[in-house]
């Protein structure tokens, strides 16, 4: 395709030459549909912050007439994926696709994806996948209609605002314990190793400095040494240390309501009105991952754990404005009990997948038609 002002060059990211220009590109690119409120991403001076914790990663940039007009990022890892005869696959994840507004609808996005797929193939990747909002029409048309991706899973994204003026209640009937990393890894491998997209290098995730820890909850009077009659576990990742977000394209009425609700919450807490966090200035978030448990009290236990995470965020980080949890779309037992605000959450996100090996084409069909496992492991390094 001709671009009028010169030849489009797609190459690997060069930190020394590209960092400042990429920050400028990020500042003019929104995350999400352009006709709705969207998020701006502040990478805090490190454009590869969202991928650098993955085992293998790459960033490609699109350059036209000396200007950076597009960028895409990709990561590679080994995960559990039910595809007989083996249940482990090397997968490539696509994220961070951005094209400058003035250069959209010129095929730059598809060129970037294709080049990244070529890198995946060179690394012997079995499947590539991506995530997008289900109502992001431009993204859906590019990946599904044009590039051959197919709908795979529809996880739910649950968002709980952090109230810095009030703590959440934790049941006195339960005991909460922080696990040692080796114990947490052993527990995850025992109970979640057959879960879709479970990362083979789970230990590296748990040992990462951004992983704040893994906690379990169980009824008081029972011991963790023996498997309790009911128990729940989760881990927490501090995404706010990597990058910040800021909300844009919001009606002035929403802005004024947010400010007034915060003032009421601060000076008149007796009214107990729900306060809306300030999303108009850069903010961070905690990401809850590896949610699992068993027993009749699981729901109440996981709720207590989530309330504990809320209180931790409220007391330790003034910039943490929300807690995000992503779970399998059919994990209704968790969705019912994980605290979240419906208006901020997404009940159906969209994951799409594509085989990069001809012989795996039929297996993709099987993957997309097989009933999903109830639990879906979402890697915090890819949020």
Coordinates of C-alpha atoms in Angstrom, one line a residue:
X1 CA 0.0 0.0 0.0
X2 CA 1.3 3.5 -0.8
X3 CA 1.4 6.0 2.0
X4 CA 1.9 9.2 0.0
X5 CA 4.6 10.7 2.3
X6 CA 7.0 7.8 1.9
X7 CA 7.7 4.1 2.6
X8 CA 6.3 2.5 5.8
X9 CA 9.1 1.0 7.8
X10 CA 8.4 -1.6 10.5
X11 CA 11.3 -2.4 12.8
X12 CA 12.2 -3.3 16.3
X13 CA 12.0 -0.7 19.0
X14 CA 15.2 1.2 19.8
X15 CA 15.1 2.7 23.3
X16 CA 17.7 5.4 22.7
X17 CA 16.0 6.7 19.5
X18 CA 12.4 5.9 20.0
X19 CA 11.5 6.3 23.7
X20 CA 10.5 10.0 23.7
X21 CA 8.7 9.7 20.4
X22 CA 6.8 6.7 21.6
X23 CA 5.7 8.6 24.8
X24 CA 4.3 11.3 22.4
X25 CA 2.4 8.6 20.4
X26 CA 0.9 7.1 23.6
X27 CA -0.3 10.5 24.7
X28 CA -2.5 10.9 21.6
X29 CA -3.8 7.4 21.4
X30 CA -6.8 6.3 23.5
X31 CA -7.5 2.8 24.8
X32 CA -11.0 1.6 23.8
X33 CA -13.6 2.8 21.4
X34 CA -13.1 6.4 20.4
X35 CA -16.8 7.4 20.7
X36 CA -16.9 6.5 24.4
X37 CA -14.8 7.5 27.5
X38 CA -11.4 6.0 27.0
X39 CA -8.1 5.5 28.9
X40 CA -4.8 7.2 28.3
X41 CA -1.7 5.2 29.3
X42 CA 1.3 6.8 31.0
X43 CA 4.2 4.3 30.8
X44 CA 6.2 6.4 33.3
X45 CA 9.1 6.8 30.8
X46 CA 9.4 3.1 30.0
X47 CA 7.5 2.1 26.8
X48 CA 8.2 -1.7 27.3
X49 CA 6.9 -1.6 30.9
X50 CA 3.9 -3.9 30.1
X51 CA 5.9 -6.6 28.5
X52 CA 9.3 -6.6 30.1
X53 CA 8.3 -9.0 32.9
X54 CA 7.4 -11.8 30.3
X55 CA 9.8 -14.6 29.5
X56 CA 10.2 -13.4 25.8
X57 CA 9.0 -10.1 24.4
X58 CA 9.3 -7.8 21.5
X59 CA 8.1 -4.3 20.4
X60 CA 7.8 -3.2 16.8
X61 CA 7.3 0.4 15.7
X62 CA 6.0 1.7 12.4
X63 CA 7.9 4.7 10.9
X64 CA 6.8 6.9 8.1
X65 CA 8.7 9.9 6.8
X66 CA 10.8 10.0 10.0
X67 CA 7.7 9.9 12.2
X68 CA 6.6 7.1 14.5
X69 CA 3.0 6.4 13.5
X70 CA 2.3 3.0 15.1
X71 CA 3.5 0.5 17.7
X72 CA 2.7 -3.1 18.7
X73 CA 3.9 -5.4 21.5
X74 CA 4.1 -9.1 21.8
X75 CA 5.1 -11.7 24.4
X76 CA 5.7 -15.5 24.3
X77 CA 5.3 -18.1 27.0
X78 CA 4.3 -21.7 27.6
X79 CA 0.8 -22.3 28.9
X80 CA -1.7 -25.1 29.5
X81 CA -4.0 -25.4 26.5
X82 CA -6.1 -28.4 26.0
X83 CA -5.0 -29.5 22.5
X84 CA -4.4 -33.3 22.3
X85 CA -2.0 -35.1 22.1
X86 CA -0.3 -32.6 24.4
X87 CA -1.7 -30.0 26.8
X88 CA 1.1 -27.5 26.7
X89 CA 1.4 -24.9 24.0
X90 CA 3.7 -22.0 23.2
X91 CA 1.5 -18.9 22.8
X92 CA 2.1 -15.4 21.6
X93 CA 0.1 -12.6 23.1
X94 CA -0.5 -9.4 21.1
X95 CA -1.1 -6.1 23.1
X96 CA -0.5 -2.4 22.9
X97 CA -1.4 -1.9 19.2
X98 CA -1.5 1.8 18.6
X99 CA -1.7 3.9 15.4
X100 CA -1.6 7.7 15.4
X101 CA -5.1 9.1 14.7
X102 CA -4.0 10.9 11.6
X103 CA -2.7 7.6 10.0
X104 CA -5.5 5.3 10.8
X105 CA -7.4 3.3 8.1
X106 CA -4.3 3.0 6.0
X107 CA -3.4 -0.6 6.7
X108 CA -0.7 0.3 9.3
X109 CA -2.3 -1.7 12.1
X110 CA -2.6 -4.9 10.0
X111 CA 1.0 -4.5 8.8
X112 CA 2.2 -4.3 12.4
X113 CA 0.2 -7.4 13.4
X114 CA 1.5 -9.4 10.4
X115 CA 5.1 -8.5 11.2
X116 CA 4.6 -9.5 14.8
X117 CA 3.1 -12.8 13.7
X118 CA 6.2 -13.4 11.6
X119 CA 8.3 -13.0 14.7
X120 CA 6.1 -15.4 16.5
X121 CA 6.5 -18.0 13.7
X122 CA 10.3 -17.6 13.9
X123 CA 10.1 -18.4 17.6
X124 CA 8.0 -21.5 16.9
X125 CA 4.8 -20.2 18.5
X126 CA 1.8 -22.5 18.2
X127 CA -1.0 -20.0 18.7
X128 CA -1.3 -16.2 19.0
X129 CA -4.1 -14.5 20.8
X130 CA -5.3 -11.0 21.8
X131 CA -7.9 -9.4 24.0
X132 CA -10.2 -6.5 23.2
X133 CA -13.5 -5.0 24.4
X134 CA -16.4 -6.8 22.8
X135 CA -17.8 -3.5 21.5
X136 CA -14.5 -2.4 19.9
X137 CA -15.7 -2.7 16.4
X138 CA -12.4 -1.5 14.8
X139 CA -10.3 -4.1 16.6
X140 CA -12.8 -6.9 15.9
X141 CA -12.9 -6.1 12.2
X142 CA -9.1 -6.0 12.0
X143 CA -8.4 -9.3 13.9
X144 CA -11.4 -11.4 13.1
X145 CA -12.7 -10.2 9.7
X146 CA -9.3 -9.4 8.2
X147 CA -6.6 -11.4 9.9
X148 CA -8.3 -14.7 10.6
X149 CA -8.6 -14.7 14.4
X150 CA -11.6 -16.5 15.9
X151 CA -13.5 -15.8 19.1
X152 CA -12.1 -18.0 21.9
X153 CA -13.2 -16.9 25.4
X154 CA -15.3 -14.1 27.0
X155 CA -13.9 -13.5 30.5
X156 CA -15.4 -11.0 32.8
X157 CA -13.5 -8.0 34.1
X158 CA -14.6 -6.9 37.6
X159 CA -13.6 -3.4 38.8
X160 CA -13.9 -2.4 42.4
X161 CA -13.2 1.3 43.3
X162 CA -10.9 1.9 46.3
X163 CA -12.4 3.9 49.0
X164 CA -9.6 5.7 50.9
X165 CA -11.9 6.9 53.6
X166 CA -13.6 3.7 54.6
X167 CA -12.4 0.1 55.2
X168 CA -14.2 -3.0 53.9
X169 CA -15.5 -5.5 56.4
X170 CA -13.6 -8.8 56.9
X171 CA -15.5 -11.6 58.6
X172 CA -14.2 -12.4 62.1
X173 CA -15.1 -16.0 61.4
X174 CA -12.3 -16.5 59.0
X175 CA -8.5 -16.6 59.2
X176 CA -6.4 -15.0 56.5
X177 CA -2.8 -16.1 56.0
X178 CA -0.1 -15.0 53.6
X179 CA 1.6 -17.9 52.0
X180 CA 5.3 -18.3 51.3
X181 CA 6.1 -18.2 47.6
X182 CA 7.1 -21.9 47.4
X183 CA 3.9 -22.9 49.1
X184 CA 1.8 -20.7 46.8
X185 CA 3.5 -22.1 43.7
X186 CA 2.9 -25.7 44.9
X187 CA -0.8 -24.9 45.6
X188 CA -1.3 -23.3 42.1
X189 CA 0.4 -26.3 40.4
X190 CA -1.8 -28.7 42.3
X191 CA -5.1 -27.1 41.7
X192 CA -4.8 -24.9 38.6
X193 CA -2.2 -26.6 36.4
X194 CA -5.0 -28.0 34.1
X195 CA -6.7 -24.6 33.9
X196 CA -6.7 -22.8 30.5
X197 CA -3.7 -20.5 30.0
X198 CA -2.0 -21.5 33.2
X199 CA 1.6 -20.3 32.8
X200 CA 4.2 -22.9 33.1
X201 CA 6.5 -20.4 34.8
X202 CA 4.1 -19.5 37.6
X203 CA 7.0 -19.4 40.0
X204 CA 8.5 -16.5 38.1
X205 CA 5.3 -14.6 38.4
X206 CA 5.0 -15.2 42.2
X207 CA 8.7 -14.2 42.7
X208 CA 8.4 -10.9 40.8
X209 CA 8.7 -7.8 42.9
X210 CA 5.3 -6.6 41.5
X211 CA 3.5 -9.6 43.0
X212 CA 2.6 -8.4 46.5
X213 CA 1.8 -11.9 47.8
X214 CA -0.6 -14.8 47.9
X215 CA -3.2 -15.1 50.6
X216 CA -5.6 -17.9 51.7
X217 CA -8.7 -17.7 53.8
X218 CA -10.4 -20.5 55.8
X219 CA -12.7 -20.9 58.8
X220 CA -11.3 -20.2 62.2
X221 CA -10.9 -23.3 64.3
X222 CA -9.4 -25.2 61.4
X223 CA -5.8 -25.4 60.4
X224 CA -4.1 -24.8 57.1
X225 CA -1.9 -27.8 57.7
X226 CA -4.9 -30.0 56.9
X227 CA -7.0 -29.1 53.9
X228 CA -9.9 -27.0 55.4
X229 CA -13.5 -27.9 54.7
X230 CA -13.7 -24.6 52.8
X231 CA -10.9 -22.3 51.6
X232 CA -10.1 -19.6 49.0
X233 CA -6.9 -18.1 47.7
X234 CA -5.7 -15.2 45.5
X235 CA -2.6 -13.3 44.6
X236 CA -2.1 -9.6 44.0
X237 CA -0.1 -7.7 41.4
X238 CA 0.7 -4.0 41.7
X239 CA 0.2 -2.8 38.1
X240 CA 0.4 0.8 39.3
X241 CA 4.2 0.5 39.7
X242 CA 4.5 -0.2 35.9
X243 CA 2.1 2.4 34.4
X244 CA -0.7 4.8 35.2
X245 CA -4.0 5.3 33.5
X246 CA -6.2 8.4 33.0
X247 CA -9.7 8.7 31.8
X248 CA -10.6 10.9 28.8
X249 CA -13.6 12.0 26.7
X250 CA -15.8 12.2 29.7
X251 CA -18.9 14.6 29.9
X252 CA -18.4 17.6 32.2
X253 CA -21.5 16.4 34.2
X254 CA -19.7 13.2 35.1
X255 CA -16.6 15.2 36.1
X256 CA -18.6 17.5 38.4
X257 CA -20.5 14.5 39.9
X258 CA -17.3 12.8 40.7
X259 CA -15.8 15.8 42.5
X260 CA -19.0 16.5 44.5
X261 CA -19.3 12.8 45.6
X262 CA -15.7 12.9 46.8
X263 CA -16.3 16.0 48.8
X264 CA -19.5 14.5 50.4
X265 CA -17.6 11.3 51.2
X266 CA -14.8 13.3 52.8
X267 CA -16.7 15.8 54.9
X268 CA -20.1 14.2 55.4
X269 CA -19.3 10.4 55.7
X270 CA -22.4 9.9 57.7
X271 CA -24.4 10.0 54.4
X272 CA -22.6 6.8 53.3
X273 CA -22.9 7.8 49.6
X274 CA -20.7 5.8 47.2
X275 CA -17.7 7.9 46.2
X276 CA -16.4 7.8 42.6
X277 CA -12.6 7.8 42.4
X278 CA -10.8 10.6 40.6
X279 CA -10.0 8.9 37.2
X280 CA -9.2 12.2 35.5
X281 CA -5.7 12.3 37.0
X282 CA -3.2 9.5 36.6
X283 CA -4.0 6.5 38.8
X284 CA -2.8 3.0 39.4
X285 CA -4.5 -0.3 40.2
X286 CA -4.1 -3.6 41.9
X287 CA -4.8 -6.7 39.8
X288 CA -6.1 -9.8 41.6
X289 CA -5.1 -13.1 39.9
X290 CA -5.1 -16.8 40.6
X291 CA -8.5 -16.8 42.3
X292 CA -9.5 -20.3 43.4
X293 CA -11.0 -22.2 46.3
X294 CA -13.2 -25.1 47.4
X295 CA -16.0 -25.8 49.8
X296 CA -19.4 -24.5 50.7
X297 CA -18.0 -21.2 52.2
X298 CA -15.9 -20.4 49.2
X299 CA -18.0 -17.4 48.2
X300 CA -17.8 -15.7 51.6
X301 CA -14.1 -16.5 51.9
X302 CA -13.1 -15.0 48.6
X303 CA -15.2 -11.9 49.4
X304 CA -13.2 -11.5 52.7
X305 CA -9.9 -11.9 50.8
X306 CA -11.0 -9.2 48.3
X307 CA -12.0 -6.9 51.1
X308 CA -8.6 -7.5 52.6
X309 CA -7.0 -6.5 49.3
X310 CA -9.2 -3.4 49.2
X311 CA -8.0 -2.3 52.7
X312 CA -4.4 -3.0 51.7
X313 CA -4.7 -0.8 48.7
X314 CA -6.5 1.9 50.6
X315 CA -3.9 2.1 53.4
X316 CA -0.7 1.6 51.3
X317 CA -1.2 3.4 48.0
X318 CA -2.9 6.8 47.5
X319 CA -2.6 6.3 43.8
X320 CA -4.4 3.0 43.7
X321 CA -7.9 3.9 42.7
X322 CA -9.4 0.5 41.6
X323 CA -8.9 -3.2 42.1
X324 CA -9.3 -5.3 39.0
X325 CA -10.1 -9.0 38.7
X326 CA -10.5 -11.0 35.5
X327 CA -12.2 -14.3 35.7
X328 CA -13.6 -16.9 33.3
X329 CA -16.9 -15.9 31.8
X330 CA -18.7 -18.9 33.3
X331 CA -17.1 -18.6 36.7
X332 CA -20.4 -17.5 38.2
X333 CA -19.6 -18.6 41.8
X334 CA -16.6 -16.1 41.9
X335 CA -18.4 -13.3 40.1
X336 CA -21.2 -13.4 42.6
X337 CA -18.9 -12.8 45.5
X338 CA -16.0 -10.7 44.2
X339 CA -16.8 -7.1 45.1
X340 CA -17.2 -4.9 42.0
X341 CA -19.2 -2.0 40.7
X342 CA -21.3 -3.1 37.8
X343 CA -21.1 0.2 36.0
X344 CA -17.3 0.1 35.9
X345 CA -17.0 -3.6 35.1
X346 CA -17.1 -5.5 31.8
X347 CA -19.3 -8.7 31.9
X348 CA -17.9 -10.0 28.6
X349 CA -14.4 -9.1 27.4
X350 CA -13.3 -10.8 24.2
X351 CA -10.3 -13.1 23.6
X352 CA -9.5 -14.2 20.0
X353 CA -7.1 -16.8 18.9
X354 CA -5.3 -17.9 15.7
X355 CA -3.2 -20.9 14.8
X356 CA 0.2 -20.2 13.4
X357 CA 0.8 -23.8 12.2
X358 CA -1.2 -25.2 9.4
X359 CA -1.6 -28.6 11.1
X360 CA -3.2 -26.9 14.1
X361 CA -6.1 -25.4 12.2
X362 CA -8.6 -28.1 13.2
X363 CA -7.4 -27.9 16.8
X364 CA -8.3 -24.2 16.9
X365 CA -11.8 -25.2 15.9
X366 CA -11.9 -27.7 18.7
X367 CA -10.5 -25.2 21.2
X368 CA -13.2 -22.6 20.3
X369 CA -16.1 -25.1 20.4
X370 CA -15.0 -27.0 23.6
X371 CA -16.7 -25.8 26.8
X372 CA -14.3 -23.6 28.7
X373 CA -12.9 -24.7 32.0
X374 CA -14.7 -22.8 34.8
X375 CA -11.4 -21.1 35.9
X376 CA -9.4 -19.1 33.5
X377 CA -5.9 -18.0 34.5
X378 CA -5.1 -14.5 33.5
X379 CA -1.4 -13.7 33.6
X380 CA -0.9 -10.4 35.5
X381 CA 2.2 -9.6 33.3
X382 CA -0.2 -9.1 30.3
X383 CA -2.7 -6.8 31.9

